[in-house]
């Protein structure tokens, strides 16, 4: 009887590591913004040349990278951007509310961010609409922030049930970024209560000096999100009540229409 061929599968750890390498390559190009030789990529990835070469060849064959000139290095093609834009345009939540986020950004001339809790441990930025102002808050979708030092985090925390709040608090590191950071449970809960009463959740230099933000939660398709207006601290404080009113109006409109 003929033995059946044995099909071997790559260990899950290897698959995960390869996927991580691809993401790291994308982030490296976003940071470097220039063609990179194989040796440079291997060094930046802290990976063996052989492993890096195999990965680069795969990405080239799939049309995601191309060799700019022989031995001059590799650079991403427009395929990556096209795929990202297609995915983003079909986001089931963002495609419904994006016009409202744009309006909020335009009427405040400050950066607008929408976020969601990630595993009840961090705030995940889902989309960032940067201000056209030369001096503005800069962030990227996909960034994760500490709940206690972020206006979105505070707004989202307020939507949790009591048991969920206790669970989150038990794992919060309350890392102090500076002297303005709320670094304790009692002070944090007091800030949440005060924020609910006044109608906005704030962050005034608690994570990044000279950067301010205010946020408010919105419920979409049964899940809670939060929207923030962020910018230089002096501008946020000078327009606090006006921005807070605009934020609540847009948030209410989104909940009723989305």
Short mmCIF file of C-alpha atoms in Angstrom, two decimals:
data_model
loop_
_atom_site.label_atom_id
_atom_site.label_comp_id
_atom_site.label_asym_id
_atom_site.label_seq_id
_atom_site.Cartn_x
_atom_site.Cartn_y
_atom_site.Cartn_z
CA UNK A 1 0.00 0.00 0.00
CA UNK A 2 1.34 3.40 -0.97
CA UNK A 3 1.91 5.76 1.90
CA UNK A 4 -0.07 8.98 1.71
CA UNK A 5 2.02 12.14 1.43
CA UNK A 6 2.27 14.06 4.65
CA UNK A 7 1.10 17.66 4.42
CA UNK A 8 2.95 19.83 6.84
CA UNK A 9 1.56 23.15 8.00
CA UNK A 10 3.63 26.03 9.24
CA UNK A 11 3.36 26.52 12.99
CA UNK A 12 0.87 29.17 14.04
CA UNK A 13 3.69 31.11 15.66
CA UNK A 14 5.45 31.39 12.30
CA UNK A 15 2.29 32.60 10.57
CA UNK A 16 1.71 35.24 13.22
CA UNK A 17 5.33 36.38 13.04
CA UNK A 18 5.16 36.69 9.25
CA UNK A 19 1.96 38.73 9.47
CA UNK A 20 3.60 40.98 12.04
CA UNK A 21 6.61 41.47 9.74
CA UNK A 22 4.35 42.65 6.93
CA UNK A 23 2.74 45.23 9.21
CA UNK A 24 6.16 46.33 10.44
CA UNK A 25 7.32 46.82 6.83
CA UNK A 26 4.32 49.06 6.13
CA UNK A 27 5.02 51.11 9.26
CA UNK A 28 8.71 51.40 8.38
CA UNK A 29 7.89 52.84 4.96
CA UNK A 30 5.38 55.23 6.52
CA UNK A 31 8.16 56.48 8.79
CA UNK A 32 11.09 56.52 6.35
CA UNK A 33 9.21 57.70 3.21
CA UNK A 34 12.00 56.57 0.86
CA UNK A 35 13.16 53.49 -1.06
CA UNK A 36 14.94 51.00 1.17
CA UNK A 37 17.56 48.44 0.21
CA UNK A 38 17.19 44.87 1.41
CA UNK A 39 20.00 45.33 3.93
CA UNK A 40 18.31 48.43 5.37
CA UNK A 41 14.97 46.68 5.71
CA UNK A 42 16.56 43.69 7.40
CA UNK A 43 18.32 46.00 9.85
CA UNK A 44 15.19 48.02 10.62
CA UNK A 45 13.19 44.82 11.05
CA UNK A 46 15.95 43.23 13.09
CA UNK A 47 15.48 40.16 10.90
CA UNK A 48 17.85 37.81 9.02
CA UNK A 49 18.57 38.83 5.41
CA UNK A 50 17.25 35.50 4.12
CA UNK A 51 13.88 35.89 5.87
CA UNK A 52 13.59 39.48 4.76
CA UNK A 53 14.42 38.61 1.15
CA UNK A 54 11.72 35.92 1.02
CA UNK A 55 9.15 38.33 2.40
CA UNK A 56 10.14 41.15 0.03
CA UNK A 57 9.98 38.81 -2.98
CA UNK A 58 6.48 37.76 -1.96
CA UNK A 59 5.31 41.37 -1.61
CA UNK A 60 6.89 42.23 -4.98
CA UNK A 61 5.18 39.27 -6.67
CA UNK A 62 1.83 40.39 -5.24
CA UNK A 63 2.32 43.93 -6.50
CA UNK A 64 2.71 45.67 -3.15
CA UNK A 65 6.40 46.58 -3.57
CA UNK A 66 8.56 47.35 -6.58
CA UNK A 67 12.29 47.79 -7.11
CA UNK A 68 12.87 51.46 -7.96
CA UNK A 69 16.20 50.78 -9.70
CA UNK A 70 18.49 47.80 -9.58
CA UNK A 71 20.05 47.75 -6.10
CA UNK A 72 18.50 51.16 -5.38
CA UNK A 73 15.90 49.71 -3.07
CA UNK A 74 12.23 48.82 -2.84
CA UNK A 75 9.20 51.05 -2.36
CA UNK A 76 5.44 50.42 -2.00
CA UNK A 77 3.26 50.67 -5.10
CA UNK A 78 -0.12 52.39 -5.14
CA UNK A 79 -1.78 49.01 -4.57
CA UNK A 80 -1.48 49.34 -0.80
CA UNK A 81 -3.14 52.77 -0.79
CA UNK A 82 -5.89 51.58 -3.14
CA UNK A 83 -6.67 48.62 -0.89
CA UNK A 84 -6.65 50.79 2.24
CA UNK A 85 -8.96 53.37 0.66
CA UNK A 86 -11.37 50.67 -0.48
CA UNK A 87 -11.48 49.14 2.99
CA UNK A 88 -11.90 52.50 4.69
CA UNK A 89 -14.68 53.59 2.33
CA UNK A 90 -16.68 50.48 3.19
CA UNK A 91 -16.39 50.83 6.98
CA UNK A 92 -19.96 50.12 8.21
CA UNK A 93 -19.80 52.82 10.88
CA UNK A 94 -17.53 55.49 9.46
CA UNK A 95 -19.18 55.71 6.05
CA UNK A 96 -22.44 56.73 7.76
CA UNK A 97 -21.01 59.36 10.08
CA UNK A 98 -17.97 60.67 8.20
CA UNK A 99 -19.81 63.72 6.78
CA UNK A 100 -20.80 64.73 10.32
CA UNK A 101 -17.23 64.32 11.55
CA UNK A 102 -16.03 66.46 8.66
CA UNK A 103 -18.56 69.14 9.53
CA UNK A 104 -17.40 69.17 13.16
CA UNK A 105 -13.78 69.46 12.02
CA UNK A 106 -14.64 72.31 9.66
CA UNK A 107 -16.74 74.39 12.08
CA UNK A 108 -14.14 74.11 14.87
CA UNK A 109 -11.02 74.09 12.67
CA UNK A 110 -9.53 71.54 15.06
CA UNK A 111 -8.62 67.87 14.70
CA UNK A 112 -11.54 65.49 15.22
CA UNK A 113 -11.05 61.90 16.42
CA UNK A 114 -13.49 59.02 16.81
CA UNK A 115 -12.52 56.11 19.03
CA UNK A 116 -13.71 52.99 20.78
CA UNK A 117 -12.58 50.97 23.77
CA UNK A 118 -10.25 48.09 22.91
CA UNK A 119 -10.75 45.13 25.26
CA UNK A 120 -11.82 47.69 27.89
CA UNK A 121 -8.13 48.45 28.43
CA UNK A 122 -7.15 51.11 25.89
CA UNK A 123 -8.75 53.68 23.61
CA UNK A 124 -8.39 52.78 19.94
CA UNK A 125 -8.41 55.64 17.44
CA UNK A 126 -10.63 54.54 14.54
CA UNK A 127 -10.33 57.68 12.42
CA UNK A 128 -8.55 61.01 12.66
CA UNK A 129 -9.64 64.08 10.69
CA UNK A 130 -6.73 66.56 10.94
CA UNK A 131 -7.29 70.28 11.19
CA UNK A 132 -6.19 72.52 8.32
CA UNK A 133 -4.67 74.87 10.89
CA UNK A 134 -0.85 74.96 10.56
CA UNK A 135 -0.54 74.21 14.27
CA UNK A 136 -2.79 71.29 15.14
CA UNK A 137 -3.03 68.01 17.01
CA UNK A 138 -1.48 65.17 15.00
CA UNK A 139 -2.49 61.52 15.45
CA UNK A 140 -3.09 58.42 13.34
CA UNK A 141 -5.90 55.90 13.14
CA UNK A 142 -4.89 52.75 14.98
CA UNK A 143 -3.14 54.50 17.85
CA UNK A 144 -4.02 53.29 21.34
CA UNK A 145 -4.20 55.57 24.37
CA UNK A 146 -4.52 55.22 28.14
CA UNK A 147 -8.13 55.53 29.32
CA UNK A 148 -7.44 57.75 32.33
CA UNK A 149 -5.40 60.35 30.39
CA UNK A 150 -7.57 60.69 27.30
CA UNK A 151 -10.85 62.55 26.77
CA UNK A 152 -12.20 59.72 24.60
CA UNK A 153 -11.23 57.21 27.26
CA UNK A 154 -13.12 59.11 29.94
CA UNK A 155 -16.20 59.49 27.75
CA UNK A 156 -16.21 55.79 26.89
CA UNK A 157 -15.62 54.74 30.49
CA UNK A 158 -18.73 56.67 31.52
CA UNK A 159 -20.89 54.42 29.30
CA UNK A 160 -19.90 51.20 31.07
CA UNK A 161 -22.02 49.40 33.65
CA UNK A 162 -20.87 49.36 37.26
CA UNK A 163 -19.38 45.86 37.05
CA UNK A 164 -17.51 46.74 33.86
CA UNK A 165 -16.20 49.93 35.44
CA UNK A 166 -14.82 48.00 38.40
CA UNK A 167 -13.20 45.49 36.04
CA UNK A 168 -11.56 48.28 34.01
CA UNK A 169 -10.38 50.10 37.13
CA UNK A 170 -8.79 46.93 38.48
CA UNK A 171 -6.51 46.81 35.43
CA UNK A 172 -5.86 50.50 34.84
CA UNK A 173 -2.16 51.27 35.44
CA UNK A 174 -2.91 54.96 36.08
CA UNK A 175 0.42 55.83 34.51
CA UNK A 176 1.34 59.45 35.27
CA UNK A 177 2.53 61.12 32.07
CA UNK A 178 3.08 64.38 33.96
CA UNK A 179 1.83 66.24 37.03
CA UNK A 180 -1.54 66.93 35.36
CA UNK A 181 -2.40 63.27 34.81
CA UNK A 182 -5.21 61.88 36.95
CA UNK A 183 -3.31 59.07 38.61
CA UNK A 184 -5.74 57.54 41.06
CA UNK A 185 -9.12 55.78 41.16
CA UNK A 186 -10.89 58.24 43.46
CA UNK A 187 -9.81 61.32 41.50
CA UNK A 188 -10.63 59.60 38.20
CA UNK A 189 -14.17 58.68 39.25
CA UNK A 190 -14.73 62.21 40.57
CA UNK A 191 -13.63 63.61 37.21
CA UNK A 192 -16.03 61.29 35.38
CA UNK A 193 -18.95 62.40 37.55
CA UNK A 194 -18.11 66.07 37.10
CA UNK A 195 -17.79 65.58 33.35
CA UNK A 196 -21.24 64.01 33.08
CA UNK A 197 -22.77 66.94 34.93
CA UNK A 198 -21.10 69.65 32.84
CA UNK A 199 -21.65 67.93 29.49
CA UNK A 200 -18.12 67.19 28.24
CA UNK A 201 -15.06 65.08 29.09
CA UNK A 202 -11.74 66.87 29.00
CA UNK A 203 -8.03 66.31 28.77
CA UNK A 204 -5.97 69.42 29.37
CA UNK A 205 -2.33 68.48 29.03
CA UNK A 206 -2.80 65.26 31.01
CA UNK A 207 -1.05 63.07 28.44
CA UNK A 208 0.75 65.52 26.13
CA UNK A 209 1.80 68.93 27.46
CA UNK A 210 0.12 71.88 25.72
CA UNK A 211 -2.47 69.64 24.01
CA UNK A 212 -6.13 69.82 24.99
CA UNK A 213 -9.23 67.86 24.01
CA UNK A 214 -12.87 67.42 24.88
CA UNK A 215 -15.05 64.43 24.06
CA UNK A 216 -18.57 63.04 24.22
CA UNK A 217 -19.91 59.48 23.75
CA UNK A 218 -22.29 58.38 20.99
CA UNK A 219 -24.23 55.13 20.65
CA UNK A 220 -24.21 53.56 17.19
CA UNK A 221 -25.75 50.21 16.27
CA UNK A 222 -25.87 49.20 19.92
CA UNK A 223 -22.21 50.00 20.65
CA UNK A 224 -20.60 53.04 22.22
CA UNK A 225 -18.07 55.24 20.46
CA UNK A 226 -16.74 58.65 21.41
CA UNK A 227 -15.85 61.76 19.42
CA UNK A 228 -13.28 64.33 20.45
CA UNK A 229 -12.09 67.76 19.38
CA UNK A 230 -8.35 68.14 19.97
CA UNK A 231 -5.81 70.88 19.45
CA UNK A 232 -3.35 73.23 21.14
CA UNK A 233 -4.35 73.66 24.78
CA UNK A 234 -4.72 77.44 24.58
CA UNK A 235 -7.19 77.20 21.66
CA UNK A 236 -9.25 74.42 23.23
CA UNK A 237 -9.56 76.29 26.53
CA UNK A 238 -10.42 79.58 24.82
CA UNK A 239 -13.27 77.94 22.88
CA UNK A 240 -14.32 75.34 25.43
CA UNK A 241 -18.03 76.08 25.80
CA UNK A 242 -18.52 76.77 22.09
CA UNK A 243 -16.75 73.55 21.10
CA UNK A 244 -18.63 71.55 23.75
CA UNK A 245 -21.97 72.75 22.41
CA UNK A 246 -21.02 71.96 18.81
CA UNK A 247 -19.76 68.53 19.86
CA UNK A 248 -23.01 67.65 21.65
CA UNK A 249 -25.14 68.87 18.74
CA UNK A 250 -23.19 66.76 16.23
CA UNK A 251 -23.21 63.75 18.58
CA UNK A 252 -26.98 63.97 19.01
CA UNK A 253 -27.47 64.30 15.25
CA UNK A 254 -25.27 61.25 14.60
CA UNK A 255 -27.18 59.11 17.11
CA UNK A 256 -30.54 60.06 15.58
CA UNK A 257 -29.56 59.77 11.93
CA UNK A 258 -26.83 57.12 11.66
#
